[in-house]
Short mmCIF file of C-alpha atoms in Angstrom, two decimals:
data_model
loop_
_atom_site.label_atom_id
_atom_site.label_comp_id
_atom_site.label_asym_id
_atom_site.label_seq_id
_atom_site.Cartn_x
_atom_site.Cartn_y
_atom_site.Cartn_z
CA MET A 61 47.66 201.00 100.21
CA THR A 62 49.78 198.54 101.78
CA GLY A 63 52.31 196.32 99.93
CA SER A 64 52.61 192.30 99.36
CA PRO A 65 55.46 191.73 102.21
CA ALA A 66 57.06 189.82 98.81
CA THR A 67 57.43 193.68 97.86
CA ALA A 68 57.61 195.66 100.63
CA SER A 69 60.90 193.20 100.75
CA SER A 70 62.27 194.05 97.47
CA MET A 71 62.86 197.46 98.42
CA THR A 72 64.12 197.61 101.70
CA PRO A 73 67.21 198.59 100.41
CA LEU A 74 70.56 196.67 101.05
CA THR A 75 73.25 198.34 102.77
CA PRO A 76 76.44 195.63 103.35
CA ASP A 77 79.70 196.18 103.31
CA ILE A 78 80.97 195.58 99.93
CA CYS A 79 79.24 195.70 96.40
CA VAL A 80 80.35 194.24 94.66
CA ILE A 81 79.95 194.20 90.67
CA GLY A 82 80.62 191.35 88.05
CA GLY A 83 80.49 187.57 88.76
CA GLY A 84 84.17 186.88 86.91
CA GLY A 85 87.07 185.84 88.37
CA ALA A 86 88.16 189.17 90.00
CA GLY A 87 84.82 189.66 91.61
CA LEU A 88 84.44 186.68 93.20
CA SER A 89 87.63 185.60 94.29
CA LEU A 90 87.38 189.49 96.52
CA ALA A 91 83.28 188.26 97.55
CA THR A 92 84.65 185.01 98.84
CA ALA A 93 87.29 186.45 100.50
CA ALA A 94 85.29 189.09 101.98
CA ALA A 95 83.13 186.73 103.35
CA LEU A 96 86.13 184.72 105.06
CA PHE A 97 86.37 187.94 107.27
CA GLY A 98 83.03 188.06 107.93
CA VAL A 99 82.40 191.38 106.61
CA SER A 100 78.77 191.55 104.54
CA VAL A 101 79.24 191.39 100.99
CA VAL A 102 76.66 191.94 98.39
CA LEU A 103 77.79 190.65 94.58
CA VAL A 104 76.10 192.16 91.10
CA GLU A 105 76.22 189.73 88.21
CA ARG A 106 73.87 190.45 85.38
CA ASP A 107 74.74 186.52 83.51
CA ARG A 108 76.34 183.84 85.53
CA LEU A 109 78.57 183.95 87.28
CA GLY A 110 82.76 182.45 87.27
CA GLY A 111 81.82 184.85 83.48
CA GLY A 112 84.11 184.42 80.42
CA LYS A 113 85.70 180.19 80.83
CA ASN A 114 89.43 182.48 78.08
CA ALA A 115 91.76 180.43 79.53
CA VAL A 116 90.35 177.00 81.04
CA ILE A 117 89.46 176.90 77.84
CA SER A 118 92.35 177.73 76.09
CA SER A 119 94.61 175.18 79.12
CA ALA A 120 92.61 172.43 77.79
CA LEU A 121 92.55 172.50 74.36
CA ILE A 122 97.01 173.19 74.41
CA ALA A 123 96.39 170.33 77.14
CA ALA A 124 95.48 168.21 74.14
CA SER A 125 98.24 169.41 71.18
CA ILE A 126 100.45 168.49 74.06
CA ARG A 127 100.48 164.86 74.01
CA ALA A 128 100.04 165.60 69.56
CA ARG A 129 103.38 166.56 69.84
CA LEU A 130 104.36 163.90 72.26
CA LEU A 131 103.20 161.59 69.83
CA HIS A 132 103.97 163.37 66.79
CA ASP A 133 108.15 163.41 69.30
CA ALA A 134 107.69 160.04 69.74
CA GLY A 135 109.88 158.52 67.58
CA HIS A 136 113.28 160.79 68.78
CA PHE A 137 113.73 158.56 71.65
CA GLY A 138 112.99 154.82 69.97
CA ILE A 139 108.85 154.08 69.97
CA ALA A 140 106.80 154.50 67.44
CA ALA A 141 103.40 155.01 68.01
CA GLY A 142 102.03 155.35 64.43
CA GLU A 143 100.02 156.92 63.10
CA LEU A 144 98.71 159.83 64.53
CA ASP A 145 94.92 160.16 65.08
CA VAL A 146 93.01 163.38 66.46
CA ASP A 147 89.15 162.42 67.67
CA PHE A 148 87.39 166.53 67.38
CA ALA A 149 84.60 165.29 69.46
CA LYS A 150 86.90 163.74 71.99
CA ILE A 151 88.82 167.11 72.53
CA GLN A 152 86.11 168.93 72.71
CA ALA A 153 84.30 166.28 75.35
CA HIS A 154 87.61 167.25 77.44
CA ILE A 155 88.10 171.02 77.83
CA ALA A 156 83.85 170.04 78.87
CA GLY A 157 84.90 167.86 81.08
CA VAL A 158 87.04 169.84 82.37
CA VAL A 159 84.94 173.13 82.51
CA ALA A 160 81.99 171.28 84.16
CA ALA A 161 84.40 170.08 87.05
CA LEU A 162 85.65 174.08 88.01
CA ALA A 163 81.83 175.06 87.59
CA PRO A 164 81.00 173.76 91.12
CA ASN A 165 83.42 176.67 92.50
CA GLU A 166 80.97 179.04 90.87
CA THR A 167 77.83 178.78 92.40
CA ALA A 168 74.74 180.94 94.35
CA GLU A 169 74.87 177.95 96.58
CA ARG A 170 78.29 178.17 97.19
CA LEU A 171 78.95 182.05 96.94
CA ALA A 172 75.87 181.63 99.63
CA ALA A 173 77.44 179.53 101.83
CA LEU A 174 79.84 181.95 102.77
CA GLY A 175 77.49 185.21 103.54
CA VAL A 176 77.59 186.72 100.35
CA ASN A 177 74.16 187.36 98.39
CA VAL A 178 74.59 186.77 95.32
CA ILE A 179 72.18 189.52 93.19
CA THR A 180 71.16 188.19 88.86
CA GLY A 181 70.54 191.47 86.98
CA GLU A 182 71.76 194.89 85.32
CA ALA A 183 73.28 196.91 88.25
CA ARG A 184 73.76 201.04 87.64
CA PHE A 185 75.32 203.30 89.84
CA ARG A 186 72.05 205.67 90.94
CA ASP A 187 74.51 208.47 92.44
CA ARG A 188 77.48 208.57 94.18
CA ASN A 189 76.40 206.09 97.03
CA THR A 190 73.86 204.02 95.64
CA VAL A 191 73.65 201.43 92.69
CA GLN A 192 70.57 199.85 91.78
CA VAL A 193 70.16 197.14 90.58
CA GLY A 194 65.65 196.46 88.99
CA ASP A 195 63.22 197.91 92.08
CA ARG A 196 66.67 196.92 94.70
CA GLU A 197 69.21 199.52 96.22
CA ILE A 198 72.14 198.51 96.48
CA ARG A 199 73.44 201.97 99.23
CA ALA A 200 77.31 199.63 100.60
CA ARG A 201 79.90 201.77 102.13
CA ARG A 202 82.45 200.34 99.65
CA PHE A 203 81.83 198.89 95.76
CA VAL A 204 83.76 197.29 94.20
CA ILE A 205 83.71 197.15 90.22
CA ALA A 206 84.44 193.67 88.77
CA THR A 207 82.47 193.61 85.08
CA GLY A 208 85.79 193.11 83.36
CA SER A 209 85.59 193.09 79.00
CA ARG A 210 83.19 191.74 76.65
CA PRO A 211 85.16 190.07 72.79
CA ALA A 212 84.28 192.88 70.68
CA PRO A 213 85.51 192.31 66.72
CA PRO A 214 88.50 194.62 65.06
CA PRO A 215 86.64 197.92 63.32
CA ILE A 216 87.62 196.06 59.69
CA PRO A 217 85.17 196.92 57.23
CA GLY A 218 83.16 193.60 56.19
CA ILE A 219 83.86 191.58 59.73
CA ASP A 220 80.10 192.27 60.79
CA LYS A 221 78.84 190.11 58.67
CA ALA A 222 81.21 187.15 58.65
CA SER A 223 80.52 184.65 62.10
CA VAL A 224 83.72 185.68 63.95
CA LEU A 225 84.54 182.86 67.16
CA THR A 226 86.46 183.79 70.53
CA MET A 227 87.54 181.78 72.89
CA ALA A 228 84.25 180.45 73.79
CA SER A 229 82.91 179.54 71.30
CA VAL A 230 85.58 177.08 70.02
CA LEU A 231 83.51 175.33 72.23
CA THR A 232 80.64 175.03 70.65
CA LEU A 233 82.02 173.95 67.32
CA SER A 234 81.94 170.46 66.33
CA ARG A 235 84.07 169.93 63.83
CA ARG A 236 87.77 170.89 63.31
CA PRO A 237 88.66 173.88 61.49
CA GLU A 238 90.39 173.18 58.34
CA ARG A 239 91.28 176.11 57.87
CA LEU A 240 91.13 178.62 60.76
CA ILE A 241 92.42 182.18 60.75
CA VAL A 242 93.88 183.99 63.75
CA LEU A 243 93.50 187.47 64.66
CA GLY A 244 96.12 188.91 66.61
CA CYS A 245 99.01 187.94 67.04
CA GLY A 246 98.59 188.62 71.26
CA SER A 247 98.56 185.90 74.01
CA GLU A 248 96.12 184.62 73.77
CA GLY A 249 96.41 184.10 69.64
CA VAL A 250 99.41 182.34 69.63
CA GLU A 251 98.55 179.75 71.95
CA VAL A 252 95.27 178.41 70.98
CA ALA A 253 97.18 178.85 66.62
CA GLN A 254 99.53 176.35 68.04
CA ALA A 255 97.80 174.58 69.36
CA MET A 256 94.94 174.30 66.53
CA ARG A 257 97.68 173.07 64.70
CA ARG A 258 99.49 170.54 66.47
CA LEU A 259 95.66 169.36 66.58
CA GLY A 260 95.63 169.08 62.35
CA SER A 261 94.79 172.62 60.67
CA SER A 262 95.77 174.76 58.49
CA VAL A 263 96.32 177.37 60.44
CA THR A 264 97.33 181.70 59.53
CA ILE A 265 98.27 184.14 62.30
CA VAL A 266 97.42 188.29 60.79
CA GLY A 267 97.48 191.19 63.22
CA ALA A 268 99.14 195.09 63.46
CA GLU A 269 101.52 194.68 65.53
CA ASP A 270 104.30 192.95 65.52
CA LEU A 271 104.04 189.17 67.42
CA LEU A 272 104.15 189.19 71.22
CA ALA A 273 104.64 193.19 70.56
CA ASP A 274 105.64 193.47 74.65
CA GLU A 275 108.05 190.11 75.15
CA ASP A 276 111.27 190.34 74.98
CA PRO A 277 112.86 190.41 71.63
CA GLU A 278 114.74 187.28 71.43
CA ALA A 279 111.73 184.50 73.35
CA VAL A 280 110.11 185.52 70.96
CA ALA A 281 112.57 185.18 67.79
CA LEU A 282 112.06 181.29 69.34
CA ILE A 283 108.47 181.39 69.42
CA ARG A 284 108.61 182.94 66.24
CA ARG A 285 111.25 180.27 64.61
CA ALA A 286 108.82 176.99 66.59
CA LEU A 287 104.78 178.50 65.48
CA LEU A 288 107.02 179.39 61.48
CA ARG A 289 108.08 174.75 62.00
CA ASP A 290 104.90 174.42 62.14
CA GLY A 291 104.24 174.90 58.85
CA ILE A 292 102.42 178.26 60.94
CA ALA A 293 101.54 181.67 58.13
CA LEU A 294 102.56 184.56 60.35
CA HIS A 295 101.40 187.99 58.55
CA GLU A 296 102.99 190.60 61.39
CA ARG A 297 102.03 193.92 61.01
CA ALA A 298 99.20 193.80 58.50
CA GLU A 299 96.86 196.91 57.39
CA ILE A 300 93.78 194.70 56.70
CA LEU A 301 91.49 196.27 54.38
CA ARG A 302 87.95 194.37 54.70
CA VAL A 303 86.97 191.12 55.19
CA GLU A 304 84.88 189.09 52.97
CA THR A 305 82.28 186.20 53.96
CA PRO A 306 82.19 184.62 50.04
CA ARG A 307 80.37 181.16 49.43
CA ASN A 308 79.70 180.55 54.25
CA ARG A 309 83.93 181.76 54.69
CA VAL A 310 85.90 183.97 55.28
CA ARG A 311 88.61 186.23 53.87
CA LEU A 312 90.72 188.33 54.64
CA VAL A 313 92.50 191.18 52.68
CA LEU A 314 95.40 192.36 53.03
CA ALA A 315 96.89 195.43 52.15
CA GLY A 316 99.94 194.57 49.12
CA THR A 317 103.60 195.78 48.56
CA LYS A 318 103.99 197.91 45.67
CA SER A 319 104.73 194.89 43.53
CA GLU A 320 101.06 193.62 44.95
CA ALA A 321 98.57 195.86 46.15
CA GLU A 322 96.26 194.05 47.42
CA LEU A 323 97.20 189.53 49.17
CA ALA A 324 93.85 187.28 49.75
CA LEU A 325 94.22 184.40 52.97
CA ASP A 326 91.66 182.48 52.67
CA GLY A 327 89.79 180.32 55.95
CA THR A 328 87.24 178.37 57.16
CA HIS A 329 86.55 180.35 60.29
CA LEU A 330 87.98 183.35 61.83
CA LEU A 331 88.46 182.93 65.73
CA VAL A 332 89.62 187.56 67.45
CA ALA A 333 92.02 187.09 70.14
CA SER A 334 92.42 190.69 70.28
CA GLU A 335 91.96 192.13 73.92
CA GLY A 336 88.38 193.19 74.08
CA GLN A 337 86.04 196.01 75.22
CA PRO A 338 85.60 196.84 79.27
CA ALA A 339 82.64 196.29 80.35
CA ILE A 340 81.30 199.21 82.13
CA ALA A 341 78.44 201.10 79.12
CA ALA A 342 75.76 199.62 81.58
CA LEU A 343 77.51 201.21 84.78
CA ASP A 344 75.87 204.94 84.69
CA LEU A 345 79.58 205.89 85.64
CA GLU A 346 78.82 210.03 85.53
CA LEU A 347 76.40 209.18 87.84
CA ALA A 348 78.14 208.67 90.56
CA GLY A 349 81.07 211.37 89.56
CA ILE A 350 83.58 208.20 88.43
CA ALA A 351 85.46 208.96 84.80
CA GLY A 352 85.38 205.94 82.05
CA ASP A 353 86.49 206.40 78.70
CA THR A 354 87.10 202.83 75.92
CA GLY A 355 90.53 201.96 77.40
CA GLY A 356 87.98 201.36 80.77
CA ILE A 357 87.78 203.02 84.20
CA VAL A 358 90.24 205.24 85.16
CA VAL A 359 91.79 204.43 88.59
CA ASN A 360 94.11 205.15 91.10
CA ASN A 361 97.57 203.08 92.01
CA GLY A 362 95.51 202.33 94.39
CA LEU A 363 92.76 200.83 92.12
CA ARG A 364 90.43 203.86 93.76
CA THR A 365 88.20 205.80 90.47
CA ALA A 366 87.71 209.35 90.98
CA ASN A 367 84.88 208.60 93.61
CA ARG A 368 86.70 206.76 96.60
CA ARG A 369 83.25 204.95 97.48
CA VAL A 370 84.09 202.90 94.60
CA PHE A 371 87.57 200.03 93.58
CA ALA A 372 87.88 198.84 89.80
CA ILE A 373 89.66 196.24 89.28
CA GLY A 374 90.59 193.89 86.62
CA GLY A 375 89.92 194.47 82.92
CA CYS A 376 87.64 196.64 83.74
CA ALA A 377 89.70 198.99 85.09
CA SER A 378 92.09 201.30 82.32
CA ALA A 379 95.49 202.29 84.26
CA ILE A 380 96.13 198.82 84.25
CA PRO A 381 98.00 197.34 81.29
CA HIS A 382 96.51 195.22 79.37
CA ARG A 383 98.99 191.60 80.19
CA SER A 384 97.77 192.16 83.29
CA HIS A 385 94.27 191.36 82.02
CA LEU A 386 94.63 187.88 83.32
CA GLY A 387 93.02 185.85 85.82
CA HIS A 388 95.89 185.77 88.66
CA ALA A 389 96.78 189.19 88.00
CA ALA A 390 92.81 190.39 89.05
CA SER A 391 93.23 188.24 92.00
CA HIS A 392 96.25 189.63 93.19
CA GLN A 393 94.28 193.36 92.39
CA ALA A 394 90.90 191.99 94.24
CA SER A 395 93.39 191.20 97.13
CA LEU A 396 95.30 194.46 97.20
CA VAL A 397 91.95 197.10 97.63
CA LEU A 398 90.22 194.07 100.12
CA ARG A 399 93.34 195.16 102.00
CA ASN A 400 93.05 198.86 101.37
CA ILE A 401 89.22 198.47 102.35
CA LEU A 402 89.37 196.12 105.59
CA PHE A 403 92.53 197.19 107.20
CA ARG A 404 92.99 200.64 106.14
CA LEU A 405 96.15 199.29 104.82
CA PRO A 406 98.10 201.59 101.58
CA VAL A 407 98.71 199.50 98.89
CA LYS A 408 100.27 200.24 95.28
CA ALA A 409 99.28 198.17 92.27
CA SER A 410 102.67 197.58 90.40
CA ALA A 411 102.15 195.74 86.94
CA THR A 412 105.81 194.50 86.55
CA ALA A 413 104.67 193.06 90.12
CA LEU A 414 102.80 190.19 87.91
CA PRO A 415 104.62 187.11 86.13
CA ARG A 416 103.26 186.64 82.02
CA VAL A 417 102.67 183.21 80.66
CA THR A 418 102.69 182.30 77.06
CA SER A 419 101.56 178.89 77.04
CA CYS A 420 103.68 177.40 73.97
CA GLU A 421 106.12 175.90 72.83
CA PRO A 422 108.49 176.84 73.29
CA GLU A 423 107.22 177.91 76.76
CA LEU A 424 107.76 182.24 78.15
CA ALA A 425 107.77 183.45 81.16
CA SER A 426 108.11 186.78 82.47
CA ILE A 427 108.33 189.70 85.66
CA GLY A 428 108.95 192.48 85.99
CA LEU A 429 111.51 195.28 84.08
CA SER A 430 112.80 193.91 80.67
CA GLU A 431 116.04 194.43 78.98
CA GLU A 432 114.63 197.35 76.90
CA GLN A 433 112.88 199.40 80.62
CA ALA A 434 116.08 198.28 82.03
CA ARG A 435 118.42 200.42 80.19
CA LYS A 436 115.30 203.02 80.86
CA ALA A 437 115.40 202.98 84.18
CA ALA A 438 118.77 202.20 85.80
CA ARG A 439 122.34 202.98 84.74
CA ASP A 440 123.76 200.72 85.83
CA ILE A 441 122.83 197.43 84.28
CA ARG A 442 123.57 192.99 84.27
CA ILE A 443 122.22 190.83 82.16
CA LEU A 444 122.27 187.52 83.29
CA ARG A 445 122.15 184.70 80.88
CA TRP A 446 121.87 180.46 80.61
CA PRO A 447 121.44 178.36 77.79
CA TYR A 448 118.83 175.10 78.66
CA ALA A 449 121.22 173.01 76.31
CA ASP A 450 124.00 172.62 79.58
CA ASN A 451 120.74 172.16 81.07
CA ASP A 452 121.09 167.14 82.32
CA ARG A 453 116.98 167.23 81.87
CA ALA A 454 116.45 168.41 79.22
CA GLN A 455 119.01 167.64 77.04
CA ALA A 456 117.64 163.56 78.43
CA GLU A 457 114.20 165.33 77.58
CA ARG A 458 115.40 166.83 74.43
CA GLN A 459 113.25 170.73 75.20
CA THR A 460 116.90 171.63 74.84
CA GLU A 461 115.48 175.23 73.13
CA GLY A 462 115.72 178.43 75.43
CA PHE A 463 117.51 180.44 77.64
CA VAL A 464 116.87 182.49 81.18
CA LYS A 465 118.16 185.74 81.15
CA LEU A 466 118.23 187.73 84.40
CA ILE A 467 118.48 191.28 84.66
CA THR A 468 119.88 193.19 87.95
CA ASP A 469 121.42 196.29 89.01
CA GLY A 470 124.62 196.75 89.25
CA ARG A 471 124.74 195.99 93.36
CA GLY A 472 122.98 192.70 92.78
CA ARG A 473 118.85 193.59 93.01
CA ILE A 474 116.21 191.41 90.43
CA LEU A 475 114.41 193.96 88.16
CA GLY A 476 113.03 191.62 85.72
CA THR A 477 113.62 187.70 84.97
CA THR A 478 112.78 186.08 81.45
CA ILE A 479 112.33 182.58 80.78
CA ILE A 480 112.01 180.40 77.02
CA GLY A 481 111.46 177.52 77.31
CA ALA A 482 109.47 173.86 78.38
CA LYS A 483 107.67 175.31 81.71
CA ALA A 484 109.33 179.13 81.61
CA GLY A 485 105.47 179.12 84.21
CA GLU A 486 106.30 177.16 86.63
CA LEU A 487 110.18 178.08 87.08
CA ILE A 488 109.14 181.37 86.40
CA ALA A 489 106.99 180.96 90.45
CA LEU A 490 110.77 181.20 92.27
CA TRP A 491 111.63 184.89 90.29
CA CYS A 492 108.84 185.77 91.57
CA LEU A 493 109.54 185.70 94.91
CA ALA A 494 112.24 187.18 94.85
CA ILE A 495 111.57 190.23 93.63
CA GLU A 496 108.67 190.28 95.23
CA LYS A 497 111.24 190.28 98.14
CA GLY A 498 113.54 191.83 97.13
CA LEU A 499 116.17 189.36 97.02
CA ASN A 500 120.13 189.79 95.12
CA VAL A 501 120.71 187.66 92.87
CA ARG A 502 123.60 185.80 95.24
CA ASP A 503 121.11 184.92 97.26
CA VAL A 504 119.03 182.90 94.47
CA ALA A 505 123.14 182.16 93.02
CA GLY A 506 122.75 180.20 97.39
CA LEU A 507 120.22 177.92 96.92
CA VAL A 508 120.14 174.55 97.46
CA LEU A 509 118.08 172.86 94.46
CA PRO A 510 117.50 169.34 93.02
CA SER A 511 120.26 168.84 90.58
CA SER A 512 119.36 167.18 86.86
CA SER A 513 116.05 169.46 87.65
CA LEU A 514 114.83 172.65 85.44
CA SER A 515 115.18 174.44 88.12
CA GLU A 516 118.70 174.81 87.97
CA LEU A 517 118.17 176.97 84.95
CA SER A 518 117.89 179.03 87.25
CA LYS A 519 120.10 178.88 89.60
CA ARG A 520 123.55 178.45 86.94
CA THR A 521 121.80 181.99 86.23
CA ALA A 522 122.22 183.73 89.08
CA LEU A 523 125.49 181.85 88.98
CA SER A 524 126.88 184.38 86.46
CA VAL A 525 127.26 186.60 88.13
CA TYR A 526 130.55 185.40 89.53
CA SER A 527 131.97 184.66 86.71
CA PRO A 528 133.55 187.83 86.20
CA LEU A 529 136.75 187.30 89.12
CA ALA A 530 137.20 183.88 87.79
CA SER A 531 139.45 186.41 84.91
CA ARG A 532 140.44 188.30 87.74
CA PRO A 533 144.65 187.40 87.71
CA GLY A 534 144.29 186.91 92.53
CA ILE A 535 141.67 184.68 92.00
CA ARG A 536 143.72 182.40 89.80
CA ARG A 537 145.95 181.78 92.03
CA LEU A 538 143.82 181.34 94.27
CA ILE A 539 142.04 178.38 92.44
CA GLY A 540 146.08 177.52 91.47
CA PHE A 541 146.54 177.43 95.14
CA LEU A 542 143.69 175.36 96.71
CA ARG A 543 144.22 172.99 93.32
CA ARG A 544 148.09 171.54 93.77
CA PHE A 545 147.52 171.49 98.18
CA GLY A 546 143.43 171.50 98.44
#
């Protein structure tokens, strides 16, 4: 019996050049770029295109808190701003407006116009060469898994009975949290904690690890001091015994000290800002010969799995350090994979080439090796630094807290940079280019940068490479001669 045309069509295998599984930021980047090169692309997404909006929501929330802080500090400039009045409903409208403004870039209609075939459904591997989505088979030349990660509360007794917030559910709150407990000492936890505190919430940060454990300890010390100055309670390296929910509220019970058996932290809301779990459970990876575990899909430096037809990028790939589960990192990985698929160019994903930014005050940005990593990797390194307090613009704007720390090898090759202070996320761009192109610190020292700008901090740091020369007798005599007769 012959089936209807629709049924027959639905059973016809699709044979695109590339099948992308996952329509989050990484998947969309790869699919749209591939389509622009004229190759056939099928994109499979089980839920909604664009994935989570954590980064957008966080940025919009932080922007609101920055305005609140500016009003609070206006008196330092001789400006009376009056009583601070925070309307949380309007802040929520601001955040929703930002999310809505970006939504048209992530629609099926836009992708279809570019030539991407979007299929909605759960993707599962049938074998090494085939993915099944409902009644459709996809036999692509190459597959790219970009399913990302999903929020997953840590295994704490009682947490399953609590109403746990994520960054996405913050957008659904009708009222500002009165007493917010943030679970997680990473970037996301620090950012939302400081933002909510500056918008009027009482905030406590709790984590099993140190604050921003992967970053430069000297820079983190400034952030820790700023959080405490804002009135945020910090509990680092905490042992969380259980979560309780008395009277529809939340209580974290921590292991106490020798003199105190337990410590109870009470709040109205609990926000989990720890890392999510790779979203790979439904893929049936073993049928495709792909290795995966609770840490994600195992990939090599080229982001290729054990099945040479299949790549994995972003938060679902276990070989990618957790700090690179960021939008710009996933997009970069997408470009590397596309370069390999289309042009057979060898690629290597490296976490050290990816910038990291924590958008708090003072802002923290870094790229490359940390001081500790550099000391282990190279025998001869130099540490160059310059304080914000010596910069005209920083003084004029009363943002003098922070420094630029530059790490080079003995020949001046730039190994890493950490910037802590105002606009650090913007200032790191110069050092991203320097490390990507293998520049010497003297290349940066020779740049002409705008005077009375924060960008001068980078040049001043690079110029300090010449400081030892000033102590040499011959140089001192030459300078003296030039001053006398020049």
